[in-house]
Short mmCIF file of C-alpha atoms in Angstrom, two decimals:
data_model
loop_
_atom_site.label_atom_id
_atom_site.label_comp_id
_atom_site.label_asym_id
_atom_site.label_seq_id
_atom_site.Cartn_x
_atom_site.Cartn_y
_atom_site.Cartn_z
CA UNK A 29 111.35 6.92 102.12
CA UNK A 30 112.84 6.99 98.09
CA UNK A 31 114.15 9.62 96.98
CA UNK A 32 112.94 10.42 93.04
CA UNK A 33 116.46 11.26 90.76
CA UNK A 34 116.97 14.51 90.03
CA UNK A 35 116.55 14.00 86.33
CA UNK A 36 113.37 12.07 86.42
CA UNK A 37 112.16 15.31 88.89
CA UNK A 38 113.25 17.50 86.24
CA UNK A 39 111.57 15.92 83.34
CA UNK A 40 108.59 15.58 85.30
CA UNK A 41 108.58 19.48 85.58
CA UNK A 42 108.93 19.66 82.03
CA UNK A 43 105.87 17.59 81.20
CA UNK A 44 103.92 19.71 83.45
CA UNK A 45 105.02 22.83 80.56
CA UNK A 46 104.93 20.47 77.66
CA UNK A 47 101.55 21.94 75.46
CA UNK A 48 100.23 17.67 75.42
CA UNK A 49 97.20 19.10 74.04
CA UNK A 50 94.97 22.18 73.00
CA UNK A 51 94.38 24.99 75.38
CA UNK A 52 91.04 25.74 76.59
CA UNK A 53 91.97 29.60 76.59
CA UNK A 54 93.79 29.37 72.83
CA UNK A 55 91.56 30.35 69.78
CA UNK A 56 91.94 31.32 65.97
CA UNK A 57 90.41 33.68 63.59
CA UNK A 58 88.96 32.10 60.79
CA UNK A 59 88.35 34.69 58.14
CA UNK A 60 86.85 33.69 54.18
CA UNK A 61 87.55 36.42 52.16
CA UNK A 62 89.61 34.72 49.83
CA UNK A 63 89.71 32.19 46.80
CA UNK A 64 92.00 29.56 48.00
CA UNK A 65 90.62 28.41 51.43
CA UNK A 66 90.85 24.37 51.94
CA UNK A 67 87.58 22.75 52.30
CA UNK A 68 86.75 23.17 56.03
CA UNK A 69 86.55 19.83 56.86
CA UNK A 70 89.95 19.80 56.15
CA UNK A 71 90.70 22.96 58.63
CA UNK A 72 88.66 21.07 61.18
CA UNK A 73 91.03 17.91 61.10
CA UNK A 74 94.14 20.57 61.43
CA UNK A 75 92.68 22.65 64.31
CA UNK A 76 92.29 19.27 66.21
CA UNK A 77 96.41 18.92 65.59
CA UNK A 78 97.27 22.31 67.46
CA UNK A 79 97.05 24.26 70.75
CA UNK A 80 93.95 26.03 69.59
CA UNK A 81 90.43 24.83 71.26
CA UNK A 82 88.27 27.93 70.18
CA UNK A 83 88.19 29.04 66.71
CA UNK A 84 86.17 32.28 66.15
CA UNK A 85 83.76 33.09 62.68
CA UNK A 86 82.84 36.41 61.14
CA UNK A 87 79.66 34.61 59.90
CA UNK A 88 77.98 31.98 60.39
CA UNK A 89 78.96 29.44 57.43
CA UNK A 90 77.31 26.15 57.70
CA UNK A 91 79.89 24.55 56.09
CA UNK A 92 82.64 25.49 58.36
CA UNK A 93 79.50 24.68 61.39
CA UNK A 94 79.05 21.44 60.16
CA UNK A 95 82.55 20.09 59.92
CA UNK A 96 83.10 21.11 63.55
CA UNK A 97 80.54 18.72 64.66
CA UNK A 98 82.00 16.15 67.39
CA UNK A 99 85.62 17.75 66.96
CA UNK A 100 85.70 19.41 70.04
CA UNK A 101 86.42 22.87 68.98
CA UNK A 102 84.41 25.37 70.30
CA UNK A 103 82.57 28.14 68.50
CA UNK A 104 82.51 31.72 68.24
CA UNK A 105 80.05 33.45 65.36
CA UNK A 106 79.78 35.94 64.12
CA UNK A 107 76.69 38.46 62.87
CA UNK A 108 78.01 40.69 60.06
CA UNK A 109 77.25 44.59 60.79
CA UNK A 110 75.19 44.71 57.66
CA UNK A 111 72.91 42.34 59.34
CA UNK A 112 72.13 44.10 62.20
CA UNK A 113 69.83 46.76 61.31
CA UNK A 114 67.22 43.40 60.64
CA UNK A 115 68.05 41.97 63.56
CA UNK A 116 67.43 44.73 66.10
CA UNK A 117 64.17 45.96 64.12
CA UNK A 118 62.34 42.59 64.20
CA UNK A 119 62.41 39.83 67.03
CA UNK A 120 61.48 37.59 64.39
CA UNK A 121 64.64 38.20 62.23
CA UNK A 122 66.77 37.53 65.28
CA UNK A 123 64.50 34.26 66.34
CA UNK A 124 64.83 33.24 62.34
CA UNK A 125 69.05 33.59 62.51
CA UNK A 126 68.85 31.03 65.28
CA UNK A 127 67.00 28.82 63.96
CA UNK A 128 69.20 28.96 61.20
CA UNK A 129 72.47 29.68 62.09
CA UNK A 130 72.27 27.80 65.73
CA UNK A 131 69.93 24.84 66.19
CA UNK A 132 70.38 23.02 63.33
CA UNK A 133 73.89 22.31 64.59
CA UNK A 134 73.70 22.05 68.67
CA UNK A 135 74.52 19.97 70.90
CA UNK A 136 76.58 18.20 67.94
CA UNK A 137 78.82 21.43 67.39
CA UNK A 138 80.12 23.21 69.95
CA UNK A 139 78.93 26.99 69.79
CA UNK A 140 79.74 29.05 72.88
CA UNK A 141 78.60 32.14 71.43
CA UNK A 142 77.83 34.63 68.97
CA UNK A 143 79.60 38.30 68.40
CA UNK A 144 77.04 40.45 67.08
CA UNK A 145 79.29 42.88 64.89
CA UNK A 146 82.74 44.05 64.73
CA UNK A 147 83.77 47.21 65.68
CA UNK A 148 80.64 48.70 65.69
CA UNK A 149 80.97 52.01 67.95
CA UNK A 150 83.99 52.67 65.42
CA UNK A 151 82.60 52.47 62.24
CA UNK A 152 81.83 56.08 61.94
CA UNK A 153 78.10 54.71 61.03
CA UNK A 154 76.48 55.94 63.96
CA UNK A 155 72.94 54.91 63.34
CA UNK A 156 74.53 51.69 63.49
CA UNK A 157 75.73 52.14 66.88
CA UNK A 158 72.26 52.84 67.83
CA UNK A 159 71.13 49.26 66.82
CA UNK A 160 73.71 47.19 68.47
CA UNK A 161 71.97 47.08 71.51
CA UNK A 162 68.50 46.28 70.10
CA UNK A 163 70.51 43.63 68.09
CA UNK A 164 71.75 41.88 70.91
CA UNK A 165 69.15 42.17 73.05
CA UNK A 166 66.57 40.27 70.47
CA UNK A 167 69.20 37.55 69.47
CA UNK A 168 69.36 37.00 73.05
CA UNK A 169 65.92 36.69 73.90
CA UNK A 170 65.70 34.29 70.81
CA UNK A 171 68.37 32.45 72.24
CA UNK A 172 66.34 31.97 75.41
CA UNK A 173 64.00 30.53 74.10
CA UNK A 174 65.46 27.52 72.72
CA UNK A 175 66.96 25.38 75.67
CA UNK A 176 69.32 23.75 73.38
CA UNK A 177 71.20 26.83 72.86
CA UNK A 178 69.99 28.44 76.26
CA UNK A 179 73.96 28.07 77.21
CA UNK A 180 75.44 30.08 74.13
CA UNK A 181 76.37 33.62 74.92
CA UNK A 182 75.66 37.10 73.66
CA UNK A 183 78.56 39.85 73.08
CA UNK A 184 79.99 42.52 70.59
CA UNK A 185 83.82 42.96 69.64
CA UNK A 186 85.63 46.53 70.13
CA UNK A 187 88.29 48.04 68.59
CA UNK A 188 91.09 49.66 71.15
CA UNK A 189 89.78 52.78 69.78
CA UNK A 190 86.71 52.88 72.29
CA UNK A 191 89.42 53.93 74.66
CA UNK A 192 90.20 57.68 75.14
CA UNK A 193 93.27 57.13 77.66
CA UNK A 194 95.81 54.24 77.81
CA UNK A 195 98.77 55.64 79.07
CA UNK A 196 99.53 54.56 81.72
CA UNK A 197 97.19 50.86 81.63
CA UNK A 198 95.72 52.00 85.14
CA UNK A 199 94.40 55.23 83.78
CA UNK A 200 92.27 53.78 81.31
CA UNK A 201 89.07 55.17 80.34
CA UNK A 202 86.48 54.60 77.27
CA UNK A 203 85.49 57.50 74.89
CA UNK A 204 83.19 60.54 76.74
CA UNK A 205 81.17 60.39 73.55
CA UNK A 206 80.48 56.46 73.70
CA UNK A 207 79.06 56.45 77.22
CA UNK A 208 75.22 56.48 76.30
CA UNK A 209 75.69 53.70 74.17
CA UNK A 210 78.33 51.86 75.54
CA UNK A 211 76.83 51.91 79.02
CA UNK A 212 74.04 50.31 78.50
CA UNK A 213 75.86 47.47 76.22
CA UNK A 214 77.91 46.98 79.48
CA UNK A 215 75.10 46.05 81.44
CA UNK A 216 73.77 44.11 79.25
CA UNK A 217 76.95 42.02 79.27
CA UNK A 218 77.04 41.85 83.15
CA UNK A 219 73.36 40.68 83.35
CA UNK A 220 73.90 37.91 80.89
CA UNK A 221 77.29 36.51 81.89
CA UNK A 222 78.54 37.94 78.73
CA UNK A 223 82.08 38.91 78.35
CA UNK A 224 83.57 42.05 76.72
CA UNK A 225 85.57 41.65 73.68
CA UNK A 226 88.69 42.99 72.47
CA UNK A 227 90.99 43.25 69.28
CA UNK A 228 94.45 44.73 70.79
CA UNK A 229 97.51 44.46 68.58
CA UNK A 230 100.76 45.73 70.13
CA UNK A 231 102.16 45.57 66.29
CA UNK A 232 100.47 48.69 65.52
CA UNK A 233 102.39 50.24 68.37
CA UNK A 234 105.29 49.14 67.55
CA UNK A 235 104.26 50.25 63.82
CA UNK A 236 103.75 54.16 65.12
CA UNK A 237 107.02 53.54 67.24
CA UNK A 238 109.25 51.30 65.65
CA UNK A 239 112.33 51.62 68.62
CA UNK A 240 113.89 48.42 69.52
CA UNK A 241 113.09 49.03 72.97
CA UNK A 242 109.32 49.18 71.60
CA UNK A 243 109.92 45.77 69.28
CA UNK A 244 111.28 44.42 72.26
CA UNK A 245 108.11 45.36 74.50
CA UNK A 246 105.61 44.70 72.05
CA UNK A 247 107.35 40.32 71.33
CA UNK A 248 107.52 39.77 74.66
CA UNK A 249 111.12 40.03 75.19
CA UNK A 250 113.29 40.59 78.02
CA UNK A 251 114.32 44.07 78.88
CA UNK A 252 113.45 46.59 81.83
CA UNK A 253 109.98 47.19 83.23
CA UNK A 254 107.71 49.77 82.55
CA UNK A 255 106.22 51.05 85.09
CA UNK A 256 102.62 52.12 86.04
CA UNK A 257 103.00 55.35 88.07
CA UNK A 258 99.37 55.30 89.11
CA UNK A 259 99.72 51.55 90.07
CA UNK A 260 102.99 50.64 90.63
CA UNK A 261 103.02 47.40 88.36
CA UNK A 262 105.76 46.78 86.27
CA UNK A 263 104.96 45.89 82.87
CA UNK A 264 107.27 44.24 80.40
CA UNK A 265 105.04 43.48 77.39
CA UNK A 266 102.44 45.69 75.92
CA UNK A 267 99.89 43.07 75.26
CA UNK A 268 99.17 43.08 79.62
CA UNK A 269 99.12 46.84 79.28
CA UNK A 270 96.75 47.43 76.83
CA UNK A 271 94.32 44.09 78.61
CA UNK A 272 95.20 46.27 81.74
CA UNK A 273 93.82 49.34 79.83
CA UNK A 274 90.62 47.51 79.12
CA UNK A 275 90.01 46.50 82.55
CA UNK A 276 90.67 49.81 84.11
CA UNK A 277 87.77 51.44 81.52
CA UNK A 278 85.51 48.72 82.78
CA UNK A 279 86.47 49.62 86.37
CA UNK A 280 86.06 53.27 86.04
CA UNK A 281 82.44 52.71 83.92
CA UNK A 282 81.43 51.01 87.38
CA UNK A 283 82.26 47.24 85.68
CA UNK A 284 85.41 46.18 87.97
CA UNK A 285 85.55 42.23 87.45
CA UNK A 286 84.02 42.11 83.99
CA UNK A 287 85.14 39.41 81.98
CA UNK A 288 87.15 40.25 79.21
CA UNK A 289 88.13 37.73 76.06
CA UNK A 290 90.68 39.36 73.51
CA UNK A 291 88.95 38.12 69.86
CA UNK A 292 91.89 39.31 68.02
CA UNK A 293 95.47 39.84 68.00
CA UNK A 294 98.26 39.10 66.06
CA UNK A 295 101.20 40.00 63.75
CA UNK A 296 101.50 40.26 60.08
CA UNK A 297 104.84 37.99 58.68
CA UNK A 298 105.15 40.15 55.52
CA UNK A 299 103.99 43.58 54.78
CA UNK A 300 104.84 46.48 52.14
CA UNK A 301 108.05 48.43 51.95
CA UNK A 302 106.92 51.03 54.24
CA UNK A 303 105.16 48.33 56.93
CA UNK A 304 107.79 48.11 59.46
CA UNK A 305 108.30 45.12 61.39
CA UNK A 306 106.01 42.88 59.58
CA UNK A 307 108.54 39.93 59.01
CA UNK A 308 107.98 36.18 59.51
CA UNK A 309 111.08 36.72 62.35
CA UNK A 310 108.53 38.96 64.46
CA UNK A 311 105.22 37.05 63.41
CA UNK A 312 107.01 34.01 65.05
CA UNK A 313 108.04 35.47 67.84
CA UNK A 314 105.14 37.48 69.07
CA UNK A 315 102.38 34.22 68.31
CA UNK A 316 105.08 32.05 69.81
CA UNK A 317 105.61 34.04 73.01
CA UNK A 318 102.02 35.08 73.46
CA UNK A 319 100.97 31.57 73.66
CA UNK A 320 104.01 31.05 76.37
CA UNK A 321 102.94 34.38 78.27
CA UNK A 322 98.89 32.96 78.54
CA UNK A 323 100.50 29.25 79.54
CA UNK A 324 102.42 31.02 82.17
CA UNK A 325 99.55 33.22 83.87
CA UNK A 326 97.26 31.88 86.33
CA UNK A 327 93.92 33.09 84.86
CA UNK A 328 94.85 33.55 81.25
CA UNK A 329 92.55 35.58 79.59
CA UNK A 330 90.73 33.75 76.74
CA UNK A 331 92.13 34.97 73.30
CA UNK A 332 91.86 34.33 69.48
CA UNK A 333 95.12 34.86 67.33
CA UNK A 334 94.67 36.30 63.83
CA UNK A 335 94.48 34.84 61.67
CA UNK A 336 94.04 30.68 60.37
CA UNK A 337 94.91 31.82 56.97
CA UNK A 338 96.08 34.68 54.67
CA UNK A 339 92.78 36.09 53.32
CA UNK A 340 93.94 37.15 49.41
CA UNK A 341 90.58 39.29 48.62
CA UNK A 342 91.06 41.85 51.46
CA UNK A 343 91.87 45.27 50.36
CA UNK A 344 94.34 47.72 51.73
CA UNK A 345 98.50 46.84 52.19
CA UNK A 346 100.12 43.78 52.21
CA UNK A 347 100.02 43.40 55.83
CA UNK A 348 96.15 43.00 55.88
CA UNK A 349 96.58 40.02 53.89
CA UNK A 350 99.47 38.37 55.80
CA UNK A 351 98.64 37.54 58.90
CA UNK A 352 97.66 33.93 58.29
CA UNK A 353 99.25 31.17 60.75
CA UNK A 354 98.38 28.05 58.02
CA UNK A 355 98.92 28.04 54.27
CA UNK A 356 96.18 27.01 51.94
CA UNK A 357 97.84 23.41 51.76
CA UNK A 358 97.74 23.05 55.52
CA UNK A 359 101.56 23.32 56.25
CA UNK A 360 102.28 26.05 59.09
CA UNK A 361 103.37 29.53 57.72
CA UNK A 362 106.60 29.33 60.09
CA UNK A 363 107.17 27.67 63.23
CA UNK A 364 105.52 29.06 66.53
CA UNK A 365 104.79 25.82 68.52
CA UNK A 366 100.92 26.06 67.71
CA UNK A 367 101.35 22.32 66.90
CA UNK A 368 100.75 19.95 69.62
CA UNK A 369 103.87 17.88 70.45
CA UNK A 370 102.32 14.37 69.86
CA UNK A 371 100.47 15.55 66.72
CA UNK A 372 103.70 14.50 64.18
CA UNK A 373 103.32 17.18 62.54
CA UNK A 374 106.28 19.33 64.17
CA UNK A 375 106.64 22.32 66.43
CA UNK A 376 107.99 23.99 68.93
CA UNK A 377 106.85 25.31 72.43
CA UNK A 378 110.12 27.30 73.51
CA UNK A 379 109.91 31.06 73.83
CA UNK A 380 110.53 32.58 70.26
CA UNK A 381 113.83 35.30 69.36
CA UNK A 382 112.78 38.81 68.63
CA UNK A 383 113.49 39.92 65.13
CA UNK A 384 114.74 43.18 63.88
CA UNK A 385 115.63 44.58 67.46
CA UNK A 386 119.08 44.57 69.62
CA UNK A 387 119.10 44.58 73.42
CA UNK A 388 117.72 48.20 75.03
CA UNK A 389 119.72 49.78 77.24
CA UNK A 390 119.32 48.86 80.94
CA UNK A 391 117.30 52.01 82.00
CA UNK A 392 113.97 52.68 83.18
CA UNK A 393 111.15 53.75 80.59
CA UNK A 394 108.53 55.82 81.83
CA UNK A 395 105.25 57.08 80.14
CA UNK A 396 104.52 60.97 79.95
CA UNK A 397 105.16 62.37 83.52
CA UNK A 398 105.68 59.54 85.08
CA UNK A 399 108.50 57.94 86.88
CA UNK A 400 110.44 54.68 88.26
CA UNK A 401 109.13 54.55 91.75
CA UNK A 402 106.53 51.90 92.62
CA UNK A 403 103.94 52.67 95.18
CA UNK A 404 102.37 49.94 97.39
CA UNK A 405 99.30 48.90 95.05
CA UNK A 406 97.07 46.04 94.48
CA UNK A 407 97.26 44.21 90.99
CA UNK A 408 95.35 44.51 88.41
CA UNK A 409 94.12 40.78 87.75
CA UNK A 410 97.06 39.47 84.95
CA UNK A 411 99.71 41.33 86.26
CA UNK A 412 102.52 39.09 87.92
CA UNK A 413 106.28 38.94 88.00
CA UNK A 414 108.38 36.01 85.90
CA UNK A 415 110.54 35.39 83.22
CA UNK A 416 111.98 32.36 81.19
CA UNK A 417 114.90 30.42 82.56
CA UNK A 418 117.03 28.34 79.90
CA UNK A 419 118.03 25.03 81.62
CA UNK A 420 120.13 22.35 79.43
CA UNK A 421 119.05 23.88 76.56
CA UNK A 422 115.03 23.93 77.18
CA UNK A 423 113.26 26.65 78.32
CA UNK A 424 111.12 26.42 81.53
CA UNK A 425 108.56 28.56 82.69
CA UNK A 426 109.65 30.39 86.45
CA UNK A 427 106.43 32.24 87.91
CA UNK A 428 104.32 34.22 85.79
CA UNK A 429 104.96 37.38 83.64
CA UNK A 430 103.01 40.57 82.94
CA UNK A 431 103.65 44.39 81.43
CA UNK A 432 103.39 48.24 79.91
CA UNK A 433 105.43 51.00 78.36
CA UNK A 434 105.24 53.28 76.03
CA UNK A 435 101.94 55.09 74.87
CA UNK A 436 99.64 52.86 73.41
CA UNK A 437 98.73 53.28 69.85
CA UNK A 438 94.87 52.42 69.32
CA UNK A 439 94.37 51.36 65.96
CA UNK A 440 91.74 49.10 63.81
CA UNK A 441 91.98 46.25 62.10
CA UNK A 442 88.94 44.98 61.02
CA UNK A 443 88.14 41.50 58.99
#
């Protein structure tokens, strides 16, 4: 029997790794409020370049709809809160958006389905609150009843702020005060095959807590586990703790297995004097190593980066309007290896250098009361054990890699 060489084994492993193409798990934001957006056939033609196979709407923009048709990206829409209050007080408002918004465009665009509001539960508007349910329920049954968009799904996006407790991940638990509304908006979700979405962004920990050790945690970088006292599992990112925190809510609601999808994340590259850590050094390296950390799990969990572009007309610090990947003439913002390999355009796929951080110590970091022992637990669903190995130069993926640390900071960011 031949034996294959060692360096044509090798290289084979390495095109295993090698992002060839998008990732069915890999979406985008794509917010509009601003004045120099490219025309979106032109963002359609780009998406097609990179590792991105979902992109995600805050509207439903029949431009952008339209020059998705045949590319192969899949979308998400959105309903804008403002509309809701129509849509759950009149079937027919809710069968009128999809004939609108939906079936002119199906099968030709993908849609794979529709976020009715963002952030609802914390937008201090309680009456809206009331009518996300109502909302969703009506858009569904209107969705029902047209079998060419029988297949598009029905959900809602949270902030981290429905969460009371995060610290530690397996300890998590939604708001007392959201239960009546949130419960029923959970089972709503499980009958329909709908998952729950989430916008967590480790840089607003690492904002409230701007350590090294916490930079480090927050960009994926090496340093020592944090551990779970209630599970056991070491964590050594905060992006698998606060997913972690999400799916221990669901489990303690009575929703163990729900499928989550995290709608938004991300990391601003430039941000006001006061705005620590938003740098294009850490913007690089936490979209770079994010996209490494889902390649490397075995069920990565489906999850849109913020954001395509800068959005100029958004109020509030500089940070809100930095977070964009893509500048308005198309050219990447910096280099996190979101461009496919045999696109020509570029990129890189190799795990990304932390900026503004040194090496923490070699100690154990424990939340409040807890302590370095591990238990004999079962997993939560991404937790695993890996890290990167560095072999001539390129870096391979070794096993699978998951995380927690310090208290999580739930904060909003809203589009």
């Amino acid at each position: 029997m031949s034996k294959t060489p060692l360096f044509l084994l090798f290289f084979t492993l390495l095109h295993g790794f090698s992002p060839s193409s998008s990732e069915p798990y890999l979406g985008v934001n794509y917010g509009e409020l601003a004045d120099n957006l490219p025309p979106p056939a032109s963002t359609a033609h780009l998406l097609q370049s990179t590792v991105f196979s979902n992109l995600r709407l805050y509207n439903a923009d029949p431009a952008v709809i339209s020059a998705f048709s045949g590319t192969g990206i899949s979308l998400l829409l959105g309903v804008s809160n403002s509309d809701i209050p129509s849509l759950a007080g009149d079937p027919s408002a809710a069968a009128a958006w999809v004939s609108t918004n939906l079936l002119p465009f199906l099968p030709s665009t993908s849609i794979s389905a529709v976020s009715v509001g963002n952030e609802v539960l914390n937008s201090g508007d309680s009456s809206l609150s009331s009518l996300l349910l109502p909302a969703m329920q009506n858009l569904h049954a209107a969705i029902a009843a047209a079998p060419s968009a029988a297949s598009v799904k029905v959900s809602t996006v949270h902030s981290m702020a429905v969460l009371s407790q995060s610290d530690p991940p397996s300890a998590g638990a939604f708001h007392s005060d959201l239960a009546a509304t949130l419960q029923p908006i959970l089972q709503f979700l499980r009958d329909n095959n709908s998952p729950f979405m989430i916008n967590p962004y480790p840089y607003f920990a690492y904002r409230s807590d701007p350590r090294p050790e916490t930079l480090t945690f927050c960009l994926f970088q090496p340093g020592p586990a944090r551990y779970d006292p209630g599970s056991g599992i070491p964590y050594t990112n905060m992006f698998d703790a606060q997913v972690d925190a999400i799916r221990a809510a669901l489990r303690a609601a009575g929703f163990a297995g729900q499928e989550v999808v995290v709608a938004e994340t991300g990391w601003p590259y430039k941000g006001d004097d006061n705005e620590v850590g938003a740098s294009v050094e850490n913007a690089r390296a936490y979209n770079g190593n994010l996209v490494a950390h889902l390649r490397a799990m075995t069920e990565p969990v489906a999850t849109y980066i913020f954001a395509m572009y800068d959005e100029d007309l958004k109020p509030g610090p500089t940070s809100e309007r930095s977070f964009g990947l893509f500048r308005p003439d198309l050219t990447p913002t910096y280099d996190a290896g979101l461009i496919n390999s045999g696109s020509g355009l570029g990129g890189s796929s190799s795990p990304v250098a932390p900026g503004e951080t040194s090496k923490p110590e070699e100690v154990c970091v424990t939340s409040t009361g807890g302590t370095c022992s591990r238990p004999a637990v079962e997993y939560l669903p991404s937790a695993a054990v890996g890290r990167f190995v560095n072999i001539f130069g390129i870096s391979l993926l070794f096993g699978f890699a998951s995380v927690f640390g310090v208290e999580l900071m739930v904060m909003m960011h809203r589009d």
